[in-house]
Short mmCIF file of N, CA and C in Angstrom, two decimals:
data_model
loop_
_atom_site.label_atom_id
_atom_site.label_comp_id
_atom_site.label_asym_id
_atom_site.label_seq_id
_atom_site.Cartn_x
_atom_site.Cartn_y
_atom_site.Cartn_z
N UNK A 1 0.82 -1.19 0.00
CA UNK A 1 0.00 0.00 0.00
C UNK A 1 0.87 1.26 0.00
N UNK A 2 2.48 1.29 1.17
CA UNK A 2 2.58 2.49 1.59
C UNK A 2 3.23 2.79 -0.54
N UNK A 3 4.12 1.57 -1.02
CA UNK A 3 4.55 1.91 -2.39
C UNK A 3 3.49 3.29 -3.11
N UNK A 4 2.62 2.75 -3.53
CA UNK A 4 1.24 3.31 -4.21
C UNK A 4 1.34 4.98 -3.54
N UNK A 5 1.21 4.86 -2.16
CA UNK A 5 1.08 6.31 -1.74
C UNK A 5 2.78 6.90 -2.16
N UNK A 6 3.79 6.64 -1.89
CA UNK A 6 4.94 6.79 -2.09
C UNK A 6 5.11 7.32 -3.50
N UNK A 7 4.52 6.73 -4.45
CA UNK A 7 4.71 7.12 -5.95
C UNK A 7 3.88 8.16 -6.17
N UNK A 8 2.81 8.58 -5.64
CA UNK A 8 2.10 9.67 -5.48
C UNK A 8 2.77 10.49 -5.19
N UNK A 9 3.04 10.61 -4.19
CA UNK A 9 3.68 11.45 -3.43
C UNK A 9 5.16 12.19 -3.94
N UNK A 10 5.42 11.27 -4.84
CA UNK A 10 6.61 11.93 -5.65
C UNK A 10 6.45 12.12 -6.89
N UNK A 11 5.29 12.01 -7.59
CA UNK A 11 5.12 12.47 -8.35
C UNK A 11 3.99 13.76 -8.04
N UNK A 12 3.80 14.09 -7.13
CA UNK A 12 2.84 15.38 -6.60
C UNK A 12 4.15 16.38 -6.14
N UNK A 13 5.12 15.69 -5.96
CA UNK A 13 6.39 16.43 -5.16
C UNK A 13 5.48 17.22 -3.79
N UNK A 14 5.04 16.03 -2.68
CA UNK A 14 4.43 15.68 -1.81
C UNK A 14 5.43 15.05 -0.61
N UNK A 15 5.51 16.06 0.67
CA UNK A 15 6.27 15.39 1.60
C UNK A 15 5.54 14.48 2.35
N UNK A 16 5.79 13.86 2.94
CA UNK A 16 4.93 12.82 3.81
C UNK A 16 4.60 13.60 5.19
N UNK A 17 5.29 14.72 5.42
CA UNK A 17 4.96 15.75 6.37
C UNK A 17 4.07 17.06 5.90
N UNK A 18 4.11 16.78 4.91
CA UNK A 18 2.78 17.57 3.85
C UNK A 18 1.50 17.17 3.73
N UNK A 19 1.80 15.59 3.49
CA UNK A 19 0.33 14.77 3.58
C UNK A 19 -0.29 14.81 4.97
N UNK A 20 0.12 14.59 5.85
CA UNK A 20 0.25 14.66 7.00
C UNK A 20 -0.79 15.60 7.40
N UNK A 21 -0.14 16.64 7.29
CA UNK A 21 -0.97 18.13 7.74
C UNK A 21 -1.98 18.40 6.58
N UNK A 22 -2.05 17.83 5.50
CA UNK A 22 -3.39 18.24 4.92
C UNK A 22 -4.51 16.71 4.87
N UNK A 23 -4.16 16.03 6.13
CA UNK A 23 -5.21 15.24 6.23
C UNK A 23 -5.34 15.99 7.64
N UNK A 24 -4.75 15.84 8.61
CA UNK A 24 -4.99 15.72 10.33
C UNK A 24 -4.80 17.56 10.48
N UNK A 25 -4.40 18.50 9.42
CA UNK A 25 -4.14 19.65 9.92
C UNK A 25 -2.97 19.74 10.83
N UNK A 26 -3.01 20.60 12.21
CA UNK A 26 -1.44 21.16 12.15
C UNK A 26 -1.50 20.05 13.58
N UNK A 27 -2.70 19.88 13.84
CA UNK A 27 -2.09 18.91 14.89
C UNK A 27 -1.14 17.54 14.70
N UNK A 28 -0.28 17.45 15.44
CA UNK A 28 0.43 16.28 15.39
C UNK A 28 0.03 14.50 15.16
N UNK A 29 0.43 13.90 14.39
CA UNK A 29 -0.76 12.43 13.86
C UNK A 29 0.57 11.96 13.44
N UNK A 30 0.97 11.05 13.93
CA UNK A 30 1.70 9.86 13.19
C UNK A 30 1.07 8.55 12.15
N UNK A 31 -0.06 8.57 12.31
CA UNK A 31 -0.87 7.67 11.45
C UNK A 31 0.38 7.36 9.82
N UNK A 32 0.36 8.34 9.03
CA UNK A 32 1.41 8.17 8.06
C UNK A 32 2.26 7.47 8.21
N UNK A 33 3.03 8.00 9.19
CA UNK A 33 4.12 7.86 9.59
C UNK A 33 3.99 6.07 10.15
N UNK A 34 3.10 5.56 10.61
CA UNK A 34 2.71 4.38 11.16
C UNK A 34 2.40 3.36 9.76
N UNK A 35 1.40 3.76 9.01
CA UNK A 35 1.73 3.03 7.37
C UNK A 35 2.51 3.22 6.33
N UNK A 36 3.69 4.37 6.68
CA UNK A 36 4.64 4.39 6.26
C UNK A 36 5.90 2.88 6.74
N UNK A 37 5.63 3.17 7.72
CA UNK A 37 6.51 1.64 8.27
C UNK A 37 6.11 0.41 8.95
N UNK A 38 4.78 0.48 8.27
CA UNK A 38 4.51 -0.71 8.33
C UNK A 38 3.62 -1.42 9.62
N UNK A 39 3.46 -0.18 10.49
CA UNK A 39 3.15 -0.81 11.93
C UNK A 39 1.47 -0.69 11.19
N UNK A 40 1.02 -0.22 10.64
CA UNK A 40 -0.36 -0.14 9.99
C UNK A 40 -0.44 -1.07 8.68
N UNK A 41 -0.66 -2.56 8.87
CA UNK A 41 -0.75 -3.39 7.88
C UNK A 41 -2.04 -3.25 7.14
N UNK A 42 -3.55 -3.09 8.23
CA UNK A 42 -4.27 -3.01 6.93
C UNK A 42 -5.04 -1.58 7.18
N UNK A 43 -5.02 -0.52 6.53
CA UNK A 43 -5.28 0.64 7.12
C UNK A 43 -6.84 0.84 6.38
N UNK A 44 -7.78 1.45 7.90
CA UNK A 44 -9.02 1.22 7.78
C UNK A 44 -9.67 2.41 6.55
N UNK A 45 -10.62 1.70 6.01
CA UNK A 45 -11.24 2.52 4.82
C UNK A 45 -11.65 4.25 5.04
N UNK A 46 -11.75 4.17 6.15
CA UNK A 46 -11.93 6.04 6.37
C UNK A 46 -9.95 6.65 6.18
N UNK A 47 -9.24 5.54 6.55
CA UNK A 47 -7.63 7.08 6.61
C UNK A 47 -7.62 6.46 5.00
N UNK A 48 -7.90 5.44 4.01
CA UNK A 48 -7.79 5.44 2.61
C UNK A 48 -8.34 6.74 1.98
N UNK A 49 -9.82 6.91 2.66
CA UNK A 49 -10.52 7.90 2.00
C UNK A 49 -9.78 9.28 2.17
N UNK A 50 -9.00 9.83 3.45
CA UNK A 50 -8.75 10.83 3.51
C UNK A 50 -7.46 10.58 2.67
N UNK A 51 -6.32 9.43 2.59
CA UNK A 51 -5.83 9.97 1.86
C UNK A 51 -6.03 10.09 0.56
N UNK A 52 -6.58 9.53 -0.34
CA UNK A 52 -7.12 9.74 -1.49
C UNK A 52 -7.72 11.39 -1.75
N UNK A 53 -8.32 11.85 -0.78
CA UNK A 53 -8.57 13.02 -0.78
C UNK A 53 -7.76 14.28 -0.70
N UNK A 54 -6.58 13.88 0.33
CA UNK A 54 -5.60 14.92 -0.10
C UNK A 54 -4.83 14.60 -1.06
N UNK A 55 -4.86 13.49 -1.76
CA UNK A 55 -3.65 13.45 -2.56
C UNK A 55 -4.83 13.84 -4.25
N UNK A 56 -5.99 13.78 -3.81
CA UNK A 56 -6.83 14.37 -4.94
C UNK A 56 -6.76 13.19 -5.92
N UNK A 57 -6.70 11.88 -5.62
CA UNK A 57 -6.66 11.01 -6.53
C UNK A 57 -8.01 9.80 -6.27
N UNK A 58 -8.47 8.93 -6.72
CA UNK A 58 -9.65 7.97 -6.69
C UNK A 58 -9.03 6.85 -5.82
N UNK A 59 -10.32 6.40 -4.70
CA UNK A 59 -9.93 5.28 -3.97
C UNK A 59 -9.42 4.18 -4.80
N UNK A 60 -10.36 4.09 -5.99
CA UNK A 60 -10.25 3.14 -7.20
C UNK A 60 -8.01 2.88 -7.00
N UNK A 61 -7.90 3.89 -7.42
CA UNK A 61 -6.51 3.77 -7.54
C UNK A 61 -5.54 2.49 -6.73
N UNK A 62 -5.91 2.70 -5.18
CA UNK A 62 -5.65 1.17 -4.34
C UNK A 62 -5.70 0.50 -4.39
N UNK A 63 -7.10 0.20 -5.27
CA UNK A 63 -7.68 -1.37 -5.40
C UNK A 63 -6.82 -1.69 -6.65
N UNK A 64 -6.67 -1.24 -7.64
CA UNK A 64 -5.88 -1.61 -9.30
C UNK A 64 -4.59 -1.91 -8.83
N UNK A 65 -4.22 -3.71 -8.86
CA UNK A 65 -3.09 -4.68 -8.55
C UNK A 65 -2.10 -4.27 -9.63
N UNK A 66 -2.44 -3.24 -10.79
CA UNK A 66 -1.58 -3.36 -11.75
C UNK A 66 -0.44 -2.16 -11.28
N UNK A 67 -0.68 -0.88 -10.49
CA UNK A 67 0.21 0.05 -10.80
C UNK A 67 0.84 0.11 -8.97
#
């Protein structure tokens, strides 16, 4: 999963401390930071939705095994 967000994210030229604050705002959230490494194996369908939302891209995108 975190791949998928990762390639986003560099192709948005997107920090992971960017995503961060435009899901949770300025308060402090490690969540990212937690499916960034893995301690978040299957991450629940509401933090998919938000990130899909800040990254302005379709949930669809997660589910497609191809990219």
């Amino acid at each position: 999963m975190w791949r998928k967000i990762e390639k986003i994210l560099k192709s948005k030229k997107i920090t992971i401390n960017e995503l961060s604050k435009n899901i949770y705002g300025d308060k402090r959230n490690m969540t990212i930071y937690a499916l960034r490494d893995g301690k978040i194996k299957k991450p629940s369908f509401e933090l998919m939705c938000k990130i899909a939302d800040a990254l302005d891209i379709s949930l669809d995108y997660f589910r497609d095994k191809k990219r």
